[in-house]
Coordinates of N, CA, C and O in Angstrom, one line a residue:
A178 N -17.4 -10.6 -5.5 CA -17.2 -11.7 -6.7 C -18.7 -11.8 -6.5 O -19.1 -13.1 -5.5
P179 N -19.3 -11.9 -7.4 CA -20.8 -12.0 -7.6 C -21.1 -13.5 -7.4 O -22.1 -14.0 -7.1
E180 N -20.2 -14.3 -8.1 CA -20.6 -15.7 -8.3 C -19.6 -16.6 -7.3 O -19.7 -17.9 -7.1
F181 N -19.3 -15.9 -6.1 CA -18.6 -16.6 -5.2 C -19.3 -17.2 -3.9 O -20.5 -16.5 -3.5
D182 N -19.1 -18.3 -3.7 CA -19.7 -19.2 -2.6 C -18.8 -19.4 -1.6 O -17.6 -19.7 -2.0
R183 N -19.1 -18.8 -0.4 CA -18.0 -18.9 0.8 C -17.2 -20.5 0.9 O -16.5 -20.5 1.3
S184 N -18.3 -21.2 0.6 CA -17.9 -22.7 0.8 C -16.9 -23.3 -0.4 O -16.1 -24.0 0.1
Q185 N -16.5 -22.3 -1.3 CA -15.4 -22.7 -2.1 C -14.3 -22.4 -1.4 O -13.1 -23.0 -1.8
W186 N -14.0 -21.4 -0.5 CA -12.7 -21.3 0.5 C -12.8 -22.3 1.8 O -12.0 -22.8 2.1
T187 N -13.7 -22.3 2.5 CA -14.2 -23.0 3.5 C -14.1 -24.4 3.5 O -13.4 -25.1 4.5
S188 N -14.2 -25.1 2.2 CA -14.2 -26.5 2.1 C -12.7 -26.8 1.8 O -12.5 -28.1 2.0
V189 N -11.8 -25.8 1.5 CA -10.6 -26.3 1.3 C -9.3 -25.6 1.9 O -8.0 -26.1 2.0
K190 N -9.8 -24.5 2.8 CA -8.7 -23.9 3.5 C -7.7 -24.9 4.5 O -6.6 -24.4 4.7
E191 N -8.6 -25.6 5.1 CA -7.7 -26.1 6.2 C -6.9 -27.4 5.6 O -6.1 -28.2 6.1
K192 N -7.0 -27.7 4.0 CA -6.4 -28.7 3.3 C -5.2 -28.2 2.6 O -4.5 -29.2 1.8
L193 N -4.9 -27.1 2.5 CA -3.9 -26.4 1.8 C -2.3 -26.5 2.2 O -1.5 -26.0 1.6
G194 N -2.3 -26.5 3.6 CA -1.0 -26.7 4.3 C -0.3 -25.3 4.7 O 0.6 -25.2 4.7
L195 N -1.5 -24.4 4.7 CA -1.0 -22.9 5.2 C -0.7 -22.9 6.7 O -1.7 -23.5 7.4
D196 N 0.1 -22.4 7.0 CA 0.3 -22.0 8.4 C -0.8 -21.3 9.3 O -1.4 -21.5 10.4
F197 N -1.0 -20.0 8.5 CA -2.4 -19.4 9.0 C -3.4 -19.4 7.7 O -3.2 -18.4 7.1
P198 N -4.4 -20.3 7.6 CA -5.1 -20.0 6.2 C -5.9 -19.0 6.3 O -6.6 -18.5 7.3
N199 N -5.6 -18.2 5.3 CA -6.4 -17.0 5.4 C -6.2 -16.5 3.5 O -5.6 -17.2 3.0
L200 N -7.0 -15.4 3.5 CA -6.8 -15.1 2.2 C -6.3 -13.4 2.5 O -6.6 -12.8 3.5
P201 N -5.6 -13.2 1.3 CA -4.9 -14.0 0.4 C -4.1 -15.2 0.6 O -3.5 -14.8 1.6
Y202 N -3.9 -16.0 -0.3 CA -2.9 -17.0 -0.1 C -1.9 -17.4 -1.3 O -2.3 -16.7 -2.5
L203 N -0.8 -17.4 -1.5 CA 0.1 -17.9 -2.5 C 0.7 -19.1 -2.4 O 1.3 -19.4 -1.2
I204 N 0.6 -20.0 -3.3 CA 1.1 -21.4 -3.3 C 2.1 -21.4 -4.5 O 1.6 -21.2 -5.8
D205 N 3.4 -21.2 -4.4 CA 4.5 -21.3 -5.6 C 5.2 -22.6 -5.4 O 6.7 -22.2 -4.3
G206 N 5.0 -23.4 -5.9 CA 5.8 -24.8 -5.8 C 5.4 -25.0 -4.2 O 4.4 -25.4 -4.0
E207 N 6.7 -25.6 -3.4 CA 6.7 -25.7 -2.1 C 6.5 -24.6 -1.2 O 5.9 -24.8 -0.2
T208 N 6.5 -23.4 -1.7 CA 6.4 -22.0 -0.8 C 5.0 -22.0 -0.8 O 4.1 -21.9 -1.7
K209 N 4.4 -21.7 0.7 CA 2.8 -21.2 0.7 C 3.0 -20.4 1.5 O 3.6 -20.5 3.1
I210 N 2.3 -19.0 1.4 CA 2.4 -18.1 2.3 C 0.9 -17.4 2.2 O 0.3 -17.6 1.2
T211 N 0.5 -17.0 3.5 CA -0.7 -16.2 3.6 C -0.1 -14.6 3.6 O 1.0 -14.5 4.5
Q212 N -1.1 -13.8 4.3 CA -0.8 -12.3 4.3 C -0.4 -11.7 3.4 O 0.9 -12.0 2.7
S213 N -1.1 -10.3 2.8 CA -0.6 -9.6 1.7 C 0.7 -9.1 1.7 O 1.3 -9.2 0.6
N214 N 1.0 -8.6 2.8 CA 2.4 -7.8 2.9 C 3.7 -8.9 2.7 O 4.5 -8.5 1.8
A215 N 3.2 -10.2 3.5 CA 4.3 -11.3 3.1 C 4.5 -11.6 1.8 O 5.2 -11.9 1.2
I216 N 3.3 -11.9 1.2 CA 3.2 -12.0 -0.3 C 4.0 -11.2 -1.2 O 4.5 -11.5 -2.1
L217 N 3.5 -10.0 -0.8 CA 4.1 -9.0 -1.9 C 5.6 -8.6 -1.5 O 6.2 -8.7 -2.6
R218 N 6.1 -9.2 -0.4 CA 7.6 -9.1 0.0 C 8.2 -10.1 -0.8 O 9.4 -10.2 -1.2
Y219 N 7.7 -11.3 -0.8 CA 8.2 -12.6 -1.3 C 8.2 -12.3 -3.0 O 9.5 -12.8 -3.4
I220 N 7.2 -11.8 -3.5 CA 7.3 -11.5 -4.8 C 8.5 -10.5 -5.2 O 9.3 -10.8 -6.4
A221 N 8.4 -9.6 -4.5 CA 9.5 -8.4 -4.5 C 10.7 -9.0 -4.5 O 11.8 -8.7 -5.1
R222 N 11.2 -9.9 -3.6 CA 12.3 -10.8 -3.6 C 12.7 -11.3 -4.5 O 13.7 -11.5 -5.1
K223 N 11.7 -12.1 -5.2 CA 11.8 -13.3 -6.5 C 12.5 -12.1 -7.5 O 13.2 -12.3 -8.4
H224 N 11.9 -10.7 -7.5 CA 12.4 -10.1 -8.8 C 13.1 -8.6 -8.4 O 13.0 -7.8 -9.2
K225 N 13.9 -9.2 -7.3 CA 14.8 -8.0 -6.7 C 14.2 -6.5 -6.8 O 14.7 -5.5 -7.6
M226 N 13.2 -6.5 -6.1 CA 12.3 -5.3 -5.8 C 12.2 -4.9 -4.5 O 11.2 -4.1 -4.1
C227 N 13.1 -5.2 -3.8 CA 13.2 -4.9 -2.3 C 14.4 -3.8 -1.9 O 14.5 -3.2 -0.7
G228 N 14.9 -3.1 -3.1 CA 16.2 -2.4 -2.9 C 17.5 -3.0 -3.0 O 17.4 -4.1 -2.6
E229 N 18.3 -2.6 -3.5 CA 19.7 -3.3 -3.6 C 20.7 -2.6 -2.5 O 21.4 -3.8 -2.4
T230 N 20.9 -1.6 -2.3 CA 22.1 -1.1 -1.6 C 21.3 -0.8 -0.1 O 20.3 -1.1 0.2
E231 N 22.3 -0.8 0.8 CA 22.0 -0.5 2.1 C 21.1 0.5 2.4 O 20.1 0.5 3.0
E232 N 21.2 1.7 1.5 CA 20.6 2.7 1.8 C 19.2 2.7 1.3 O 18.2 3.2 1.6
E233 N 19.2 1.9 0.3 CA 17.8 1.7 -0.6 C 17.0 0.9 0.4 O 15.9 1.0 0.6
I234 N 17.4 0.0 1.0 CA 17.0 -1.1 2.1 C 16.2 -0.3 3.2 O 14.9 -0.7 3.4
I235 N 17.3 0.4 3.4 CA 16.8 1.3 4.7 C 15.5 2.4 4.5 O 14.4 2.4 5.4
R236 N 15.5 2.9 3.2 CA 14.3 3.7 2.8 C 13.1 2.8 2.9 O 12.0 3.2 2.9
V237 N 13.2 1.6 2.0 CA 12.0 0.8 2.0 C 11.4 0.3 3.4 O 10.5 0.6 3.7
D238 N 12.4 0.0 4.4 CA 12.1 -0.1 5.7 C 11.3 0.9 6.4 O 10.2 0.8 7.1
I239 N 12.1 2.2 6.0 CA 11.3 3.5 6.9 C 9.9 3.4 6.0 O 8.9 3.8 7.1
L240 N 9.8 3.5 5.2 CA 8.7 3.9 4.4 C 7.4 2.7 4.6 O 6.4 3.0 4.7
E241 N 7.9 1.7 4.6 CA 6.9 0.5 4.7 C 6.2 0.9 6.0 O 5.1 0.7 6.2
N242 N 6.9 1.1 7.1 CA 6.2 1.3 8.4 C 5.4 2.7 8.6 O 4.5 2.6 9.1
Q243 N 6.0 3.7 7.9 CA 5.4 4.7 8.1 C 4.1 4.6 7.2 O 2.9 5.2 7.7
L244 N 4.0 4.2 6.0 CA 2.8 4.0 5.1 C 1.5 2.9 6.1 O 0.7 3.2 5.9
M245 N 2.1 1.9 6.9 CA 1.3 1.2 7.7 C 0.8 2.2 8.9 O -0.4 1.9 8.7
D246 N 1.4 2.8 9.6 CA 0.8 4.0 10.3 C 0.2 4.8 9.6 O -1.2 5.1 10.1
F247 N 0.3 5.4 8.4 CA -0.8 6.0 7.7 C -1.9 5.4 7.6 O -3.0 5.7 7.6
R248 N -1.8 4.1 7.0 CA -3.2 3.4 6.7 C -4.1 3.2 8.0 O -5.3 3.3 8.3
L249 N -3.1 2.9 8.9 CA -4.1 2.8 10.3 C -4.6 4.0 10.6 O -5.7 3.6 11.5
G250 N -4.0 5.0 10.6 CA -4.6 6.1 11.3 C -6.1 6.4 10.3 O -7.1 7.1 11.2
L251 N -6.0 6.4 9.0 CA -7.4 6.3 8.2 C -8.4 5.6 8.7 O -9.3 5.7 9.0
A252 N -8.0 4.2 8.8 CA -8.7 3.3 9.3 C -9.3 3.4 10.8 O -10.4 3.2 10.9
K253 N -8.6 3.9 11.5 CA -9.1 4.2 12.9 C -10.4 5.3 13.0 O -11.1 5.0 13.7
I254 N -10.3 6.1 12.0 CA -11.4 6.9 11.8 C -12.9 6.4 11.4 O -13.7 6.5 11.4
C255 N -12.3 5.5 10.0 CA -13.2 5.1 9.1 C -13.9 4.1 9.6 O -15.2 3.7 9.3
Y256 N -13.7 3.2 10.5 CA -14.3 2.3 11.2 C -14.6 2.6 12.6 O -15.3 2.0 13.4
N257 N -14.9 3.9 12.8 CA -15.1 4.4 14.4 C -16.4 4.9 14.5 O -17.0 5.6 13.0
P258 N -17.2 4.6 14.9 CA -18.7 5.2 15.4 C -18.9 6.9 15.1 O -19.8 7.3 14.4
D259 N -17.8 7.3 15.6 CA -17.7 9.0 15.5 C -17.0 9.4 14.3 O -16.4 10.6 14.4
F260 N -17.1 8.8 13.4 CA -16.4 9.2 11.9 C -16.6 10.5 11.8 O -15.6 11.3 11.2
E261 N -17.9 10.8 11.7 CA -18.3 12.2 11.2 C -17.5 13.3 12.3 O -17.2 14.5 11.5
K262 N -17.5 13.1 13.6 CA -16.8 13.9 14.3 C -15.2 14.1 14.1 O -14.5 15.0 14.3
L263 N -14.8 12.7 13.8 CA -13.5 12.6 13.8 C -12.7 13.1 12.3 O -11.7 13.7 12.4
K264 N -13.4 13.1 11.3 CA -13.2 13.3 9.9 C -12.3 14.8 9.9 O -11.4 15.0 9.0
P265 N -12.9 15.8 10.3 CA -12.6 17.0 10.1 C -11.1 17.5 10.4 O -10.2 17.9 9.8
E266 N -10.9 16.9 11.9 CA -9.5 16.8 12.5 C -8.2 16.3 11.6 O -7.4 16.3 11.2
Y267 N -8.8 14.8 11.0 CA -8.0 14.3 10.3 C -7.6 15.1 9.0 O -6.4 15.0 8.4
I268 N -8.7 15.5 8.4 CA -8.6 16.3 7.3 C -7.6 17.7 7.4 O -6.7 17.9 6.8
E269 N -7.7 17.9 8.6 CA -6.8 19.5 8.9 C -5.4 18.9 9.0 O -4.5 19.7 8.8
Q270 N -5.0 17.6 9.5 CA -3.7 17.0 9.8 C -3.2 16.6 8.6 O -2.1 16.2 8.3
L271 N -4.2 16.1 7.7 CA -3.6 15.8 6.2 C -2.4 16.1 5.7 O -1.3 15.6 5.3
P272 N -2.5 17.4 5.4 CA -1.4 18.2 4.5 C -0.3 18.0 5.3 O 1.3 17.6 4.7
G273 N 0.0 18.2 6.4 CA 1.4 18.0 7.2 C 1.7 16.5 7.2 O 3.3 16.3 7.0
K274 N 1.1 15.4 7.4 CA 1.4 13.9 6.9 C 1.8 13.8 5.3 O 2.9 13.0 5.4
L275 N 1.1 14.4 4.7 CA 1.3 14.5 3.3 C 2.7 15.2 2.9 O 3.5 14.5 1.8
K276 N 3.0 16.3 3.4 CA 4.3 16.7 3.0 C 5.3 16.1 3.6 O 6.3 16.2 2.5
L277 N 5.3 15.2 4.6 CA 6.6 14.3 5.2 C 6.4 13.6 3.7 O 7.9 13.1 3.5
F278 N 5.7 12.8 3.2 CA 5.9 11.8 2.2 C 6.5 12.4 1.0 O 7.4 11.9 0.1
S279 N 6.0 13.6 0.9 CA 6.4 14.4 -0.4 C 8.1 14.8 -0.4 O 8.6 14.6 -1.3
Q280 N 8.2 15.1 0.9 CA 9.5 15.1 1.2 C 10.5 14.4 0.9 O 11.7 14.1 0.3
F281 N 10.0 12.8 1.7 CA 10.9 11.6 1.4 C 10.9 11.3 -0.1 O 11.9 10.7 -0.5
L282 N 9.8 11.6 -0.9 CA 10.0 11.4 -2.1 C 10.9 12.1 -3.0 O 11.7 11.8 -3.7
G283 N 10.9 13.6 -2.7 CA 11.5 14.5 -3.3 C 11.7 14.6 -4.6 O 10.5 14.5 -5.2
N284 N 12.9 14.3 -5.4 CA 12.6 14.5 -7.0 C 13.0 13.3 -7.2 O 13.6 13.0 -8.4
R285 N 12.7 12.2 -6.6 CA 13.2 10.8 -7.1 C 12.0 10.6 -8.3 O 10.8 10.7 -7.7
K286 N 12.3 9.5 -9.0 CA 11.2 9.0 -9.7 C 10.1 8.0 -9.1 O 9.0 8.0 -9.0
W287 N 10.8 7.2 -8.2 CA 10.2 6.1 -7.3 C 10.6 6.5 -6.1 O 11.5 6.9 -5.7
F288 N 10.1 5.9 -5.0 CA 10.4 6.4 -3.5 C 11.7 6.1 -3.1 O 12.1 6.5 -2.2
V289 N 12.2 5.0 -3.6 CA 13.8 4.8 -3.3 C 14.8 4.9 -4.4 O 15.8 5.2 -4.0
G290 N 14.2 5.3 -5.4 CA 15.2 6.1 -6.5 C 14.5 6.1 -8.0 O 13.6 6.4 -8.1
N291 N 15.7 5.5 -8.7 CA 14.9 5.3 -10.1 C 14.2 4.0 -10.6 O 13.8 3.7 -11.6
K292 N 14.5 2.9 -9.7 CA 14.0 1.8 -9.9 C 12.7 1.4 -8.8 O 12.9 1.6 -7.6
I293 N 11.6 0.9 -9.6 CA 10.4 0.8 -8.8 C 10.7 -0.3 -7.8 O 11.3 -1.3 -8.1
T294 N 10.2 -0.4 -6.5 CA 10.1 -1.5 -5.8 C 8.9 -1.7 -4.8 O 7.9 -0.8 -5.1
Y295 N 9.0 -2.6 -4.0 CA 7.5 -3.1 -3.9 C 6.8 -2.1 -2.9 O 5.3 -2.1 -2.9
I296 N 7.9 -1.0 -2.1 CA 7.1 -0.1 -1.6 C 6.2 1.0 -2.1 O 5.6 1.6 -1.9
D297 N 6.6 1.1 -3.6 CA 5.9 2.1 -4.3 C 4.4 1.4 -4.7 O 3.3 2.3 -4.7
F298 N 4.3 0.2 -4.9 CA 2.6 -0.5 -4.7 C 2.1 0.2 -3.6 O 0.7 0.7 -3.4
L299 N 2.8 -0.4 -2.3 CA 2.1 0.1 -1.1 C 1.8 1.7 -0.9 O 0.7 2.1 -0.6
A300 N 2.8 2.5 -1.3 CA 2.5 4.0 -1.3 C 1.5 4.3 -2.2 O 0.9 5.5 -1.9
Y301 N 1.5 3.7 -3.5 CA 0.4 4.0 -4.3 C -1.2 3.8 -3.8 O -1.9 4.6 -3.7
D302 N -1.4 2.9 -3.2 CA -2.5 2.2 -2.9 C -2.9 3.5 -1.7 O -4.1 3.8 -1.7
I303 N -2.2 3.8 -0.6 CA -2.8 4.5 0.6 C -2.6 5.9 0.0 O -3.6 6.3 0.4
L304 N -1.8 6.2 -1.0 CA -2.2 7.9 -1.8 C -3.4 7.9 -2.3 O -4.2 8.8 -2.3
D305 N -3.5 7.0 -3.2 CA -4.9 6.7 -3.8 C -6.0 6.8 -2.9 O -7.1 7.5 -3.2
V306 N -6.2 6.0 -1.9 CA -7.2 5.8 -1.0 C -7.3 7.4 -0.4 O -8.8 7.4 -0.2
H307 N -6.2 7.9 -0.1 CA -6.4 9.1 0.4 C -7.0 10.2 -0.2 O -8.0 11.2 0.0
Q308 N -6.9 10.0 -1.6 CA -7.3 11.0 -2.5 C -8.7 10.6 -2.8 O -9.4 11.6 -3.2
M309 N -9.2 9.6 -2.8 CA -10.6 9.3 -2.9 C -11.3 9.8 -1.7 O -12.5 10.3 -1.5
F310 N -10.5 9.7 -0.4 CA -11.2 10.0 0.8 C -11.5 11.7 0.9 O -12.3 12.2 1.3
Q311 N -10.2 12.3 0.3 CA -10.3 13.7 0.4 C -9.7 14.2 -1.1 O -8.5 14.2 -1.2
P312 N -10.6 14.1 -1.9 CA -10.0 14.5 -3.6 C -8.9 15.4 -3.9 O -8.0 15.4 -4.8
K313 N -9.0 16.6 -3.3 CA -8.1 17.7 -3.5 C -6.8 17.5 -2.3 O -5.8 18.2 -2.7
C314 N -6.5 16.6 -1.6 CA -5.5 16.2 -0.7 C -4.1 16.4 -1.4 O -3.2 16.8 -0.8
L315 N -3.9 15.9 -2.4 CA -2.8 16.0 -3.3 C -2.4 17.2 -4.2 O -1.4 17.6 -4.7
D316 N -3.3 18.1 -4.0 CA -2.9 19.3 -5.1 C -1.8 20.2 -4.8 O -1.2 20.7 -5.4
E317 N -1.2 20.2 -3.5 CA -0.4 21.2 -3.1 C 1.1 20.3 -3.3 O 2.0 20.6 -2.9
F318 N 0.8 19.2 -3.6 CA 1.9 17.9 -3.6 C 2.4 17.4 -5.0 O 2.2 16.5 -5.4
K319 N 2.7 18.4 -5.8 CA 3.1 18.0 -7.4 C 3.7 16.7 -7.4 O 3.3 15.6 -8.6
N320 N 4.8 16.5 -6.6 CA 5.6 15.1 -6.8 C 5.0 13.7 -6.4 O 5.3 12.9 -7.1
L321 N 3.8 14.1 -5.5 CA 3.1 12.8 -5.0 C 2.2 12.6 -6.3 O 1.8 11.5 -6.5
K322 N 1.5 13.5 -6.7 CA 0.6 13.4 -7.9 C 1.2 13.0 -9.0 O 0.7 12.1 -9.9
D323 N 2.7 13.4 -9.5 CA 3.2 12.9 -10.6 C 3.4 11.3 -10.3 O 3.7 10.5 -11.1
F324 N 3.8 11.0 -9.2 CA 4.3 9.6 -8.4 C 3.2 8.8 -9.0 O 3.3 7.8 -9.6
L325 N 2.0 9.1 -8.8 CA 0.5 8.4 -8.9 C 0.5 8.2 -10.6 O 0.0 7.2 -11.0
D326 N 0.6 9.4 -11.3 CA 0.4 9.2 -12.5 C 1.4 8.3 -13.4 O 1.2 7.5 -14.0
R327 N 2.5 8.3 -12.7 CA 3.7 7.7 -13.4 C 3.4 6.2 -13.1 O 3.2 5.3 -13.9
F328 N 2.9 5.7 -11.9 CA 2.5 4.5 -11.6 C 1.3 4.0 -12.3 O 1.3 2.9 -12.7
E329 N 0.5 4.8 -12.6 CA -0.9 4.3 -13.1 C -0.5 4.2 -14.8 O -0.9 3.2 -15.3
V330 N 0.4 5.2 -15.3 CA 1.0 4.5 -16.7 C 1.7 3.4 -16.9 O 1.3 2.4 -17.9
K331 N 2.4 3.2 -15.8 CA 3.1 2.1 -16.0 C 2.5 0.9 -15.8 O 2.9 -0.2 -16.1
F332 N 1.6 0.7 -14.8 CA 0.9 -0.4 -14.5 C -0.7 -0.5 -15.1 O -1.5 -1.1 -14.7
T333 N -1.2 0.7 -15.8 CA -2.3 0.9 -16.4 C -3.3 0.4 -15.5 O -4.1 -0.4 -15.5
V334 N -3.5 1.3 -14.5 CA -4.6 1.2 -13.6 C -5.9 1.4 -13.9 O -6.0 2.7 -14.4
V335 N -6.9 0.5 -13.9 CA -8.2 0.6 -14.6 C -9.1 0.3 -13.5 O -9.2 -0.8 -12.8
Y336 N -10.1 1.1 -13.7 CA -11.1 0.8 -12.1 C -12.3 0.6 -12.8 O -12.9 1.0 -14.0
A337 N -13.2 -0.4 -12.3 CA -14.3 -1.2 -13.0 C -15.3 -0.4 -12.7 O -15.4 0.4 -11.8

């Protein structure tokens, strides 16, 4: 944010009544939340986007943790001083990891079924990041590419 002055945050963060003062945060009436995934889940619960059946909820739980592991794997090499040495092995293993996501999605419109859930936002984000990291990584996974396209149409993803 070009016009952002750090003091705009530091001068108020201890006065907001947040358990763990941090960015991002959400204040919704008396509800005060920090941590992006906690905020995402709160919003999802309010809008019934967490899965409705036990099977859907289990799929959400499984995929959420799998996506976090996937994100952590990329972060570990990206923030490693040996990034250039580690990158080829990561790229070599990437198709196998993406194949699992492709199989999990199957022929569903969204990862849980026909209704979007918050997990689709997480999946979109990490798949899009991997596509930026390795542009052709999704070429052999039509259903994952179609998922990204559907998401972008639904939410009009625009890059500045």
